[in-house]
Amino acid sequence: MNLLLLFDTDFQTATGVRLTGRRLEHVRDIHRLQVGDELRVGLLGGGQGTARLLLLERDALELEVNLNAPSPPKLPLTLILALPRPKVLNRVLASATSLGVARIILVNAWKVEKSYWKSPRMEEANLLHQCILGLEQARDTVLPDLQIRRLLRPFVEEELPALIQGTTPLIAHPGSGIPCPRGMTTPVTLAVGPEGGFLPQEVELFGRAGFQAVELGPRVLRVETALAALVSRID
Ligand code: SAH
């Protein structure tokens, strides 16, 4: 955690915060801070700055907070992500958030197992928690806009045309033979496949919606590795 993320409900006064639970344990056991020490904090959806530790007890800590700096800008990138298996979903959500992806849309694909949609990891509280871990990692305070679309075809045919307006639409597909462009100057809409990959018919479906299939090279990468490599190329 490189930034301690605070919520409106943590504030007892305009600048006074009281924390328990995971964040208390982190400050005490991982950062090993002591009363008087400073740490970096941010307000979810707001600014960031520093806080001084005023009190540290077994079951609570108190901070005096000074939020005076903005958070880093988001990347102008919409990620359309075929739902990975639950354990991978957690990692990919946190890492997409820490990379600064502005919007994440989880979609179905042929090689997404139905059971993935019913996983407890799909509950809103978990999705939010993974995004928060990503924000804390990257010293950000603004959540990505996270959406879920269970049906791929209507999403691609009916919603995507409006969503991709003003962006370069790309679908990451190993074997496509077209190198992923570097240093894009336009916003990008990027589709990333499930662990088994997109079917050729799915690549065609995106293609009819205007998406160009691109690849990073001959190596087939894990979803989270591919995502990081794609983002750094595009940015
Ligand atoms: N067996 C699948 C691999 C899927 S990897 C196949 O051959 O298609 C999961 C997803 O990560 C892919 O659908 C793609 O979106 C992305 N990905 C992985 N490696 C990539 C590469 N070298 N170039 C572009 N995208 C890649």
PDB file of C-alpha atoms and ligand atoms in Angstrom:
ATOM      1  CA  MET A   1       0.000   0.000   0.000  1.00  0.00           C
ATOM      2  CA  ASN A   2       1.705   3.183  -1.185  1.00  0.00           C
ATOM      3  CA  LEU A   3      -1.186   5.401  -0.210  1.00  0.00           C
ATOM      4  CA  LEU A   4      -3.660   4.858   2.605  1.00  0.00           C
ATOM      5  CA  LEU A   5      -7.087   5.313   1.073  1.00  0.00           C
ATOM      6  CA  LEU A   6      -9.681   7.046   3.216  1.00  0.00           C
ATOM      7  CA  PHE A   7     -13.452   7.190   2.866  1.00  0.00           C
ATOM      8  CA  ASP A   8     -15.769  10.057   3.791  1.00  0.00           C
ATOM      9  CA  THR A   9     -17.099   7.899   6.611  1.00  0.00           C
ATOM     10  CA  ASP A  10     -13.614   7.645   8.214  1.00  0.00           C
ATOM     11  CA  PHE A  11     -13.654  11.357   9.081  1.00  0.00           C
ATOM     12  CA  GLN A  12     -14.738  12.323  12.575  1.00  0.00           C
ATOM     13  CA  THR A  13     -13.943  15.987  12.025  1.00  0.00           C
ATOM     14  CA  ALA A  14     -12.914  17.958   8.914  1.00  0.00           C
ATOM     15  CA  THR A  15      -9.315  16.695   9.235  1.00  0.00           C
ATOM     16  CA  GLY A  16      -9.525  13.976  11.890  1.00  0.00           C
ATOM     17  CA  VAL A  17      -9.715  10.314  10.880  1.00  0.00           C
ATOM     18  CA  ARG A  18     -10.141   7.160  12.964  1.00  0.00           C
ATOM     19  CA  LEU A  19      -9.340   3.748  11.455  1.00  0.00           C
ATOM     20  CA  THR A  20      -9.700   0.128  12.525  1.00  0.00           C
ATOM     21  CA  GLY A  21      -9.273  -3.214  10.750  1.00  0.00           C
ATOM     22  CA  ARG A  22      -7.105  -3.817   7.672  1.00  0.00           C
ATOM     23  CA  ARG A  23      -5.759  -0.286   7.416  1.00  0.00           C
ATOM     24  CA  LEU A  24      -4.882  -0.107  11.111  1.00  0.00           C
ATOM     25  CA  GLU A  25      -3.013  -3.412  10.834  1.00  0.00           C
ATOM     26  CA  HIS A  26      -1.184  -2.245   7.736  1.00  0.00           C
ATOM     27  CA  VAL A  27       0.005   1.001   9.281  1.00  0.00           C
ATOM     28  CA  ARG A  28       1.029  -0.757  12.487  1.00  0.00           C
ATOM     29  CA  ASP A  29       2.484  -4.044  11.218  1.00  0.00           C
ATOM     30  CA  ILE A  30       3.749  -3.337   7.681  1.00  0.00           C
ATOM     31  CA  HIS A  31       4.616   0.364   7.713  1.00  0.00           C
ATOM     32  CA  ARG A  32       5.492   0.093  11.429  1.00  0.00           C
ATOM     33  CA  LEU A  33       4.709   3.724  12.012  1.00  0.00           C
ATOM     34  CA  GLN A  34       4.738   5.391  15.392  1.00  0.00           C
ATOM     35  CA  VAL A  35       2.861   8.315  16.834  1.00  0.00           C
ATOM     36  CA  GLY A  36       4.180  11.502  15.197  1.00  0.00           C
ATOM     37  CA  ASP A  37       5.140   9.791  11.922  1.00  0.00           C
ATOM     38  CA  GLU A  38       3.707  10.945   8.594  1.00  0.00           C
ATOM     39  CA  LEU A  39       2.171   8.822   5.878  1.00  0.00           C
ATOM     40  CA  ARG A  40       0.685   9.407   2.454  1.00  0.00           C
ATOM     41  CA  VAL A  41      -3.100   9.339   2.315  1.00  0.00           C
ATOM     42  CA  GLY A  42      -5.861  10.002  -0.201  1.00  0.00           C
ATOM     43  CA  LEU A  43      -9.602  10.439  -0.082  1.00  0.00           C
ATOM     44  CA  LEU A  44     -11.589   8.092  -2.313  1.00  0.00           C
ATOM     45  CA  GLY A  45     -12.816  10.230  -5.194  1.00  0.00           C
ATOM     46  CA  GLY A  46     -10.896  13.254  -3.873  1.00  0.00           C
ATOM     47  CA  GLY A  47      -7.424  14.642  -3.348  1.00  0.00           C
ATOM     48  CA  GLN A  48      -4.373  13.265  -1.625  1.00  0.00           C
ATOM     49  CA  GLY A  49      -1.680  14.448   0.744  1.00  0.00           C
ATOM     50  CA  THR A  50      -0.113  13.523   4.062  1.00  0.00           C
ATOM     51  CA  ALA A  51      -1.383  12.565   7.479  1.00  0.00           C
ATOM     52  CA  ARG A  52       0.261  12.560  10.889  1.00  0.00           C
ATOM     53  CA  LEU A  53      -0.329   9.652  13.206  1.00  0.00           C
ATOM     54  CA  LEU A  54      -1.829  11.089  16.392  1.00  0.00           C
ATOM     55  CA  LEU A  55      -2.792   7.927  18.221  1.00  0.00           C
ATOM     56  CA  LEU A  56      -2.011   4.250  17.782  1.00  0.00           C
ATOM     57  CA  GLU A  57      -3.813   1.719  19.942  1.00  0.00           C
ATOM     58  CA  ARG A  58      -4.451  -1.991  19.684  1.00  0.00           C
ATOM     59  CA  ASP A  59      -7.828  -1.563  17.987  1.00  0.00           C
ATOM     60  CA  ALA A  60      -7.747   1.900  16.421  1.00  0.00           C
ATOM     61  CA  LEU A  61      -5.550   4.675  15.119  1.00  0.00           C
ATOM     62  CA  GLU A  62      -6.172   8.380  14.617  1.00  0.00           C
ATOM     63  CA  LEU A  63      -4.770  10.679  11.958  1.00  0.00           C
ATOM     64  CA  GLU A  64      -4.616  14.395  11.279  1.00  0.00           C
ATOM     65  CA  VAL A  65      -5.059  14.671   7.517  1.00  0.00           C
ATOM     66  CA  ASN A  66      -3.954  17.335   5.039  1.00  0.00           C
ATOM     67  CA  LEU A  67      -5.232  16.740   1.495  1.00  0.00           C
ATOM     68  CA  ASN A  68      -3.584  19.254  -0.818  1.00  0.00           C
ATOM     69  CA  ALA A  69      -2.552  17.442  -4.007  1.00  0.00           C
ATOM     70  CA  PRO A  70      -4.436  16.026  -6.981  1.00  0.00           C
ATOM     71  CA  SER A  71      -4.369  12.383  -8.037  1.00  0.00           C
ATOM     72  CA  PRO A  72      -2.606  11.253 -11.207  1.00  0.00           C
ATOM     73  CA  PRO A  73      -4.628  11.530 -14.430  1.00  0.00           C
ATOM     74  CA  LYS A  74      -6.287   8.384 -15.766  1.00  0.00           C
ATOM     75  CA  LEU A  75      -5.218   6.867 -19.076  1.00  0.00           C
ATOM     76  CA  PRO A  76      -7.757   7.601 -21.807  1.00  0.00           C
ATOM     77  CA  LEU A  77      -8.334   3.869 -22.143  1.00  0.00           C
ATOM     78  CA  THR A  78     -11.448   1.718 -22.007  1.00  0.00           C
ATOM     79  CA  LEU A  79     -10.629  -1.936 -21.379  1.00  0.00           C
ATOM     80  CA  ILE A  80     -13.109  -4.527 -22.573  1.00  0.00           C
ATOM     81  CA  LEU A  81     -12.057  -7.605 -20.669  1.00  0.00           C
ATOM     82  CA  ALA A  82     -13.412 -11.118 -21.216  1.00  0.00           C
ATOM     83  CA  LEU A  83     -14.083 -12.354 -17.696  1.00  0.00           C
ATOM     84  CA  PRO A  84     -11.051 -14.318 -16.497  1.00  0.00           C
ATOM     85  CA  ARG A  85     -11.241 -17.039 -13.838  1.00  0.00           C
ATOM     86  CA  PRO A  86     -11.970 -15.561 -10.419  1.00  0.00           C
ATOM     87  CA  LYS A  87      -8.452 -15.640  -8.988  1.00  0.00           C
ATOM     88  CA  VAL A  88      -7.068 -13.989 -12.109  1.00  0.00           C
ATOM     89  CA  LEU A  89      -9.925 -11.483 -12.152  1.00  0.00           C
ATOM     90  CA  ASN A  90      -8.781 -10.164  -8.777  1.00  0.00           C
ATOM     91  CA  ARG A  91      -5.238  -9.642 -10.005  1.00  0.00           C
ATOM     92  CA  VAL A  92      -6.253  -8.135 -13.340  1.00  0.00           C
ATOM     93  CA  LEU A  93      -8.709  -5.692 -11.771  1.00  0.00           C
ATOM     94  CA  ALA A  94      -6.129  -4.478  -9.283  1.00  0.00           C
ATOM     95  CA  SER A  95      -3.456  -4.174 -11.933  1.00  0.00           C
ATOM     96  CA  ALA A  96      -5.724  -2.462 -14.511  1.00  0.00           C
ATOM     97  CA  THR A  97      -6.689   0.004 -11.791  1.00  0.00           C
ATOM     98  CA  SER A  98      -3.088   0.621 -10.806  1.00  0.00           C
ATOM     99  CA  LEU A  99      -2.150   1.181 -14.464  1.00  0.00           C
ATOM    100  CA  GLY A 100      -4.752   3.961 -14.564  1.00  0.00           C
ATOM    101  CA  VAL A 101      -7.314   2.420 -16.919  1.00  0.00           C
ATOM    102  CA  ALA A 102     -10.263   4.819 -16.896  1.00  0.00           C
ATOM    103  CA  ARG A 103     -13.025   2.335 -17.652  1.00  0.00           C
ATOM    104  CA  ILE A 104     -13.231  -1.449 -17.408  1.00  0.00           C
ATOM    105  CA  ILE A 105     -16.084  -3.406 -18.959  1.00  0.00           C
ATOM    106  CA  LEU A 106     -16.239  -7.109 -18.074  1.00  0.00           C
ATOM    107  CA  VAL A 107     -17.826  -9.135 -20.877  1.00  0.00           C
ATOM    108  CA  ASN A 108     -18.645 -12.705 -21.693  1.00  0.00           C
ATOM    109  CA  ALA A 109     -16.905 -14.730 -24.423  1.00  0.00           C
ATOM    110  CA  TRP A 110     -17.180 -18.304 -25.645  1.00  0.00           C
ATOM    111  CA  LYS A 111     -14.217 -19.440 -23.556  1.00  0.00           C
ATOM    112  CA  VAL A 112     -15.428 -17.816 -20.353  1.00  0.00           C
ATOM    113  CA  GLU A 113     -16.781 -20.578 -18.106  1.00  0.00           C
ATOM    114  CA  LYS A 114     -20.325 -19.907 -16.916  1.00  0.00           C
ATOM    115  CA  SER A 115     -19.333 -20.645 -13.325  1.00  0.00           C
ATOM    116  CA  TYR A 116     -17.038 -17.602 -13.311  1.00  0.00           C
ATOM    117  CA  TRP A 117     -20.066 -15.307 -13.362  1.00  0.00           C
ATOM    118  CA  LYS A 118     -21.430 -16.913 -10.206  1.00  0.00           C
ATOM    119  CA  SER A 119     -18.201 -16.671  -8.228  1.00  0.00           C
ATOM    120  CA  PRO A 120     -18.332 -14.780  -4.919  1.00  0.00           C
ATOM    121  CA  ARG A 121     -15.466 -12.757  -6.377  1.00  0.00           C
ATOM    122  CA  MET A 122     -18.017 -11.163  -8.725  1.00  0.00           C
ATOM    123  CA  GLU A 123     -19.821  -9.605  -5.764  1.00  0.00           C
ATOM    124  CA  GLU A 124     -19.687  -5.859  -5.776  1.00  0.00           C
ATOM    125  CA  ALA A 125     -17.802  -5.671  -2.485  1.00  0.00           C
ATOM    126  CA  ASN A 126     -14.957  -7.772  -3.876  1.00  0.00           C
ATOM    127  CA  LEU A 127     -14.784  -5.911  -7.190  1.00  0.00           C
ATOM    128  CA  LEU A 128     -14.564  -2.652  -5.271  1.00  0.00           C
ATOM    129  CA  HIS A 129     -11.936  -4.063  -2.910  1.00  0.00           C
ATOM    130  CA  GLN A 130      -9.694  -5.146  -5.806  1.00  0.00           C
ATOM    131  CA  CYS A 131      -9.968  -1.704  -7.379  1.00  0.00           C
ATOM    132  CA  ILE A 132      -9.107  -0.125  -4.036  1.00  0.00           C
ATOM    133  CA  LEU A 133      -6.005  -2.310  -3.744  1.00  0.00           C
ATOM    134  CA  GLY A 134      -5.012  -1.055  -7.206  1.00  0.00           C
ATOM    135  CA  LEU A 135      -5.547   2.570  -6.180  1.00  0.00           C
ATOM    136  CA  GLU A 136      -3.509   2.111  -2.999  1.00  0.00           C
ATOM    137  CA  GLN A 137      -0.735   0.494  -5.011  1.00  0.00           C
ATOM    138  CA  ALA A 138      -0.557   3.307  -7.578  1.00  0.00           C
ATOM    139  CA  ARG A 139      -1.224   6.279  -5.286  1.00  0.00           C
ATOM    140  CA  ASP A 140      -4.504   7.055  -6.960  1.00  0.00           C
ATOM    141  CA  THR A 141      -7.853   7.956  -5.416  1.00  0.00           C
ATOM    142  CA  VAL A 142     -10.278   7.750  -8.331  1.00  0.00           C
ATOM    143  CA  LEU A 143     -11.971   4.420  -9.060  1.00  0.00           C
ATOM    144  CA  PRO A 144     -12.181   3.219 -12.646  1.00  0.00           C
ATOM    145  CA  ASP A 145     -15.684   3.121 -14.062  1.00  0.00           C
ATOM    146  CA  LEU A 146     -16.372  -0.632 -13.803  1.00  0.00           C
ATOM    147  CA  GLN A 147     -19.246  -2.126 -15.772  1.00  0.00           C
ATOM    148  CA  ILE A 148     -20.463  -5.641 -16.506  1.00  0.00           C
ATOM    149  CA  ARG A 149     -22.085  -6.921 -19.724  1.00  0.00           C
ATOM    150  CA  ARG A 150     -23.120 -10.559 -19.695  1.00  0.00           C
ATOM    151  CA  LEU A 151     -24.012 -10.813 -23.395  1.00  0.00           C
ATOM    152  CA  LEU A 152     -21.183 -10.184 -25.838  1.00  0.00           C
ATOM    153  CA  ARG A 153     -22.974  -9.896 -29.179  1.00  0.00           C
ATOM    154  CA  PRO A 154     -25.584  -7.276 -28.266  1.00  0.00           C
ATOM    155  CA  PHE A 155     -22.906  -5.335 -26.402  1.00  0.00           C
ATOM    156  CA  VAL A 156     -20.580  -5.308 -29.415  1.00  0.00           C
ATOM    157  CA  GLU A 157     -23.302  -4.650 -31.979  1.00  0.00           C
ATOM    158  CA  GLU A 158     -25.500  -2.206 -30.109  1.00  0.00           C
ATOM    159  CA  GLU A 159     -23.401  -0.438 -27.461  1.00  0.00           C
ATOM    160  CA  LEU A 160     -19.844  -0.440 -28.770  1.00  0.00           C
ATOM    161  CA  PRO A 161     -20.417   1.775 -31.825  1.00  0.00           C
ATOM    162  CA  ALA A 162     -21.251   4.698 -29.521  1.00  0.00           C
ATOM    163  CA  LEU A 163     -18.570   3.807 -26.957  1.00  0.00           C
ATOM    164  CA  ILE A 164     -15.726   3.760 -29.467  1.00  0.00           C
ATOM    165  CA  GLN A 165     -16.551   7.199 -30.882  1.00  0.00           C
ATOM    166  CA  GLY A 166     -13.394   9.305 -30.764  1.00  0.00           C
ATOM    167  CA  THR A 167     -11.198   6.328 -29.798  1.00  0.00           C
ATOM    168  CA  THR A 168      -8.988   3.854 -31.648  1.00  0.00           C
ATOM    169  CA  PRO A 169     -10.618   0.437 -31.214  1.00  0.00           C
ATOM    170  CA  LEU A 170      -8.131  -2.443 -30.884  1.00  0.00           C
ATOM    171  CA  ILE A 171      -8.570  -6.122 -30.058  1.00  0.00           C
ATOM    172  CA  ALA A 172      -5.520  -7.904 -28.657  1.00  0.00           C
ATOM    173  CA  HIS A 173      -5.236 -11.211 -30.444  1.00  0.00           C
ATOM    174  CA  PRO A 174      -1.998 -13.203 -30.696  1.00  0.00           C
ATOM    175  CA  GLY A 175      -1.387 -14.371 -34.240  1.00  0.00           C
ATOM    176  CA  SER A 176      -3.107 -11.409 -35.865  1.00  0.00           C
ATOM    177  CA  GLY A 177       0.206 -10.397 -37.442  1.00  0.00           C
ATOM    178  CA  ILE A 178      -0.368  -6.658 -36.942  1.00  0.00           C
ATOM    179  CA  PRO A 179       1.875  -5.155 -34.252  1.00  0.00           C
ATOM    180  CA  CYS A 180       0.105  -3.248 -31.515  1.00  0.00           C
ATOM    181  CA  PRO A 181       0.690   0.469 -32.216  1.00  0.00           C
ATOM    182  CA  ARG A 182       2.972   2.460 -29.923  1.00  0.00           C
ATOM    183  CA  GLY A 183       2.488   5.826 -28.265  1.00  0.00           C
ATOM    184  CA  MET A 184      -1.114   6.417 -29.262  1.00  0.00           C
ATOM    185  CA  THR A 185      -2.218  10.025 -29.327  1.00  0.00           C
ATOM    186  CA  THR A 186      -5.946   9.212 -29.353  1.00  0.00           C
ATOM    187  CA  PRO A 187      -7.992   7.539 -26.619  1.00  0.00           C
ATOM    188  CA  VAL A 188      -8.123   3.760 -27.096  1.00  0.00           C
ATOM    189  CA  THR A 189     -10.764   1.088 -26.607  1.00  0.00           C
ATOM    190  CA  LEU A 190      -8.932  -2.199 -26.069  1.00  0.00           C
ATOM    191  CA  ALA A 191     -10.500  -5.668 -26.002  1.00  0.00           C
ATOM    192  CA  VAL A 192      -8.543  -8.400 -24.200  1.00  0.00           C
ATOM    193  CA  GLY A 193      -9.581 -12.036 -24.462  1.00  0.00           C
ATOM    194  CA  PRO A 194     -10.214 -14.791 -21.947  1.00  0.00           C
ATOM    195  CA  GLU A 195      -7.456 -17.140 -20.884  1.00  0.00           C
ATOM    196  CA  GLY A 196      -8.385 -19.482 -23.750  1.00  0.00           C
ATOM    197  CA  GLY A 197      -8.380 -16.569 -26.215  1.00  0.00           C
ATOM    198  CA  PHE A 198     -11.105 -15.126 -28.435  1.00  0.00           C
ATOM    199  CA  LEU A 199     -12.649 -17.387 -31.111  1.00  0.00           C
ATOM    200  CA  PRO A 200     -12.045 -16.271 -34.723  1.00  0.00           C
ATOM    201  CA  GLN A 201     -15.798 -15.499 -34.904  1.00  0.00           C
ATOM    202  CA  GLU A 202     -15.459 -13.198 -31.905  1.00  0.00           C
ATOM    203  CA  VAL A 203     -12.500 -11.394 -33.469  1.00  0.00           C
ATOM    204  CA  GLU A 204     -14.673 -10.983 -36.592  1.00  0.00           C
ATOM    205  CA  LEU A 205     -17.564  -9.663 -34.507  1.00  0.00           C
ATOM    206  CA  PHE A 206     -15.277  -6.983 -33.052  1.00  0.00           C
ATOM    207  CA  GLY A 207     -13.824  -6.441 -36.527  1.00  0.00           C
ATOM    208  CA  ARG A 208     -17.289  -5.629 -37.935  1.00  0.00           C
ATOM    209  CA  ALA A 209     -17.627  -3.062 -35.147  1.00  0.00           C
ATOM    210  CA  GLY A 210     -14.409  -1.409 -36.377  1.00  0.00           C
ATOM    211  CA  PHE A 211     -11.798  -3.070 -34.147  1.00  0.00           C
ATOM    212  CA  GLN A 212      -8.330  -3.802 -35.529  1.00  0.00           C
ATOM    213  CA  ALA A 213      -6.783  -7.062 -34.283  1.00  0.00           C
ATOM    214  CA  VAL A 214      -3.245  -6.458 -33.014  1.00  0.00           C
ATOM    215  CA  GLU A 215      -0.562  -8.445 -31.253  1.00  0.00           C
ATOM    216  CA  LEU A 216       2.497  -7.924 -29.106  1.00  0.00           C
ATOM    217  CA  GLY A 217       4.581 -10.540 -30.870  1.00  0.00           C
ATOM    218  CA  PRO A 218       4.789 -14.298 -31.096  1.00  0.00           C
ATOM    219  CA  ARG A 219       4.644 -14.950 -27.350  1.00  0.00           C
ATOM    220  CA  VAL A 220       1.266 -15.745 -25.845  1.00  0.00           C
ATOM    221  CA  LEU A 221       1.147 -13.948 -22.523  1.00  0.00           C
ATOM    222  CA  ARG A 222      -1.006 -14.278 -19.443  1.00  0.00           C
ATOM    223  CA  VAL A 223      -3.886 -11.835 -19.385  1.00  0.00           C
ATOM    224  CA  GLU A 224      -2.326  -9.618 -16.697  1.00  0.00           C
ATOM    225  CA  THR A 225       1.080  -9.611 -18.420  1.00  0.00           C
ATOM    226  CA  ALA A 226      -0.502  -8.901 -21.811  1.00  0.00           C
ATOM    227  CA  LEU A 227      -2.511  -6.073 -20.296  1.00  0.00           C
ATOM    228  CA  ALA A 228       0.535  -4.390 -18.758  1.00  0.00           C
ATOM    229  CA  ALA A 229       2.510  -4.771 -21.995  1.00  0.00           C
ATOM    230  CA  LEU A 230      -0.382  -3.478 -24.115  1.00  0.00           C
ATOM    231  CA  VAL A 231      -0.971  -0.471 -21.882  1.00  0.00           C
ATOM    232  CA  SER A 232       2.679   0.516 -21.902  1.00  0.00           C
ATOM    233  CA  ARG A 233       2.797   0.274 -25.706  1.00  0.00           C
ATOM    234  CA  ILE A 234      -0.358   2.246 -26.221  1.00  0.00           C
ATOM    235  CA  ASP A 235       0.432   4.972 -23.679  1.00  0.00           C
TER     236      ASP A 235
HETATM  237  N1  SAH B   1      -4.724 -19.510 -26.357  1.00  0.00           N
HETATM  238  C1  SAH B   1      -5.078 -18.148 -26.559  1.00  0.00           C
HETATM  239  C2  SAH B   1      -4.251 -17.272 -25.645  1.00  0.00           C
HETATM  240  C3  SAH B   1      -5.068 -16.342 -24.879  1.00  0.00           C
HETATM  241  S1  SAH B   1      -4.111 -15.305 -23.856  1.00  0.00           S
HETATM  242  C4  SAH B   1      -4.833 -17.730 -27.998  1.00  0.00           C
HETATM  243  O1  SAH B   1      -3.965 -18.292 -28.641  1.00  0.00           O
HETATM  244  O2  SAH B   1      -5.498 -16.805 -28.468  1.00  0.00           O
HETATM  245  C5  SAH B   1      -5.382 -14.247 -23.231  1.00  0.00           C
HETATM  246  C6  SAH B   1      -5.548 -12.931 -23.926  1.00  0.00           C
HETATM  247  O3  SAH B   1      -4.398 -12.116 -23.653  1.00  0.00           O
HETATM  248  C7  SAH B   1      -5.643 -12.970 -25.423  1.00  0.00           C
HETATM  249  O4  SAH B   1      -6.969 -13.240 -25.870  1.00  0.00           O
HETATM  250  C8  SAH B   1      -5.169 -11.584 -25.836  1.00  0.00           C
HETATM  251  O5  SAH B   1      -6.214 -10.634 -25.717  1.00  0.00           O
HETATM  252  C9  SAH B   1      -4.105 -11.294 -24.771  1.00  0.00           C
HETATM  253  N2  SAH B   1      -2.767 -11.670 -25.276  1.00  0.00           N
HETATM  254  C10 SAH B   1      -1.923 -12.603 -24.768  1.00  0.00           C
HETATM  255  N3  SAH B   1      -0.789 -12.643 -25.458  1.00  0.00           N
HETATM  256  C11 SAH B   1      -0.875 -11.712 -26.438  1.00  0.00           C
HETATM  257  C12 SAH B   1      -0.019 -11.260 -27.499  1.00  0.00           C
HETATM  258  N4  SAH B   1       1.179 -11.794 -27.702  1.00  0.00           N
HETATM  259  N5  SAH B   1      -0.479 -10.296 -28.307  1.00  0.00           N
HETATM  260  C13 SAH B   1      -1.695  -9.747 -28.132  1.00  0.00           C
HETATM  261  N6  SAH B   1      -2.552 -10.122 -27.157  1.00  0.00           N
HETATM  262  C14 SAH B   1      -2.151 -11.085 -26.317  1.00  0.00           C
END
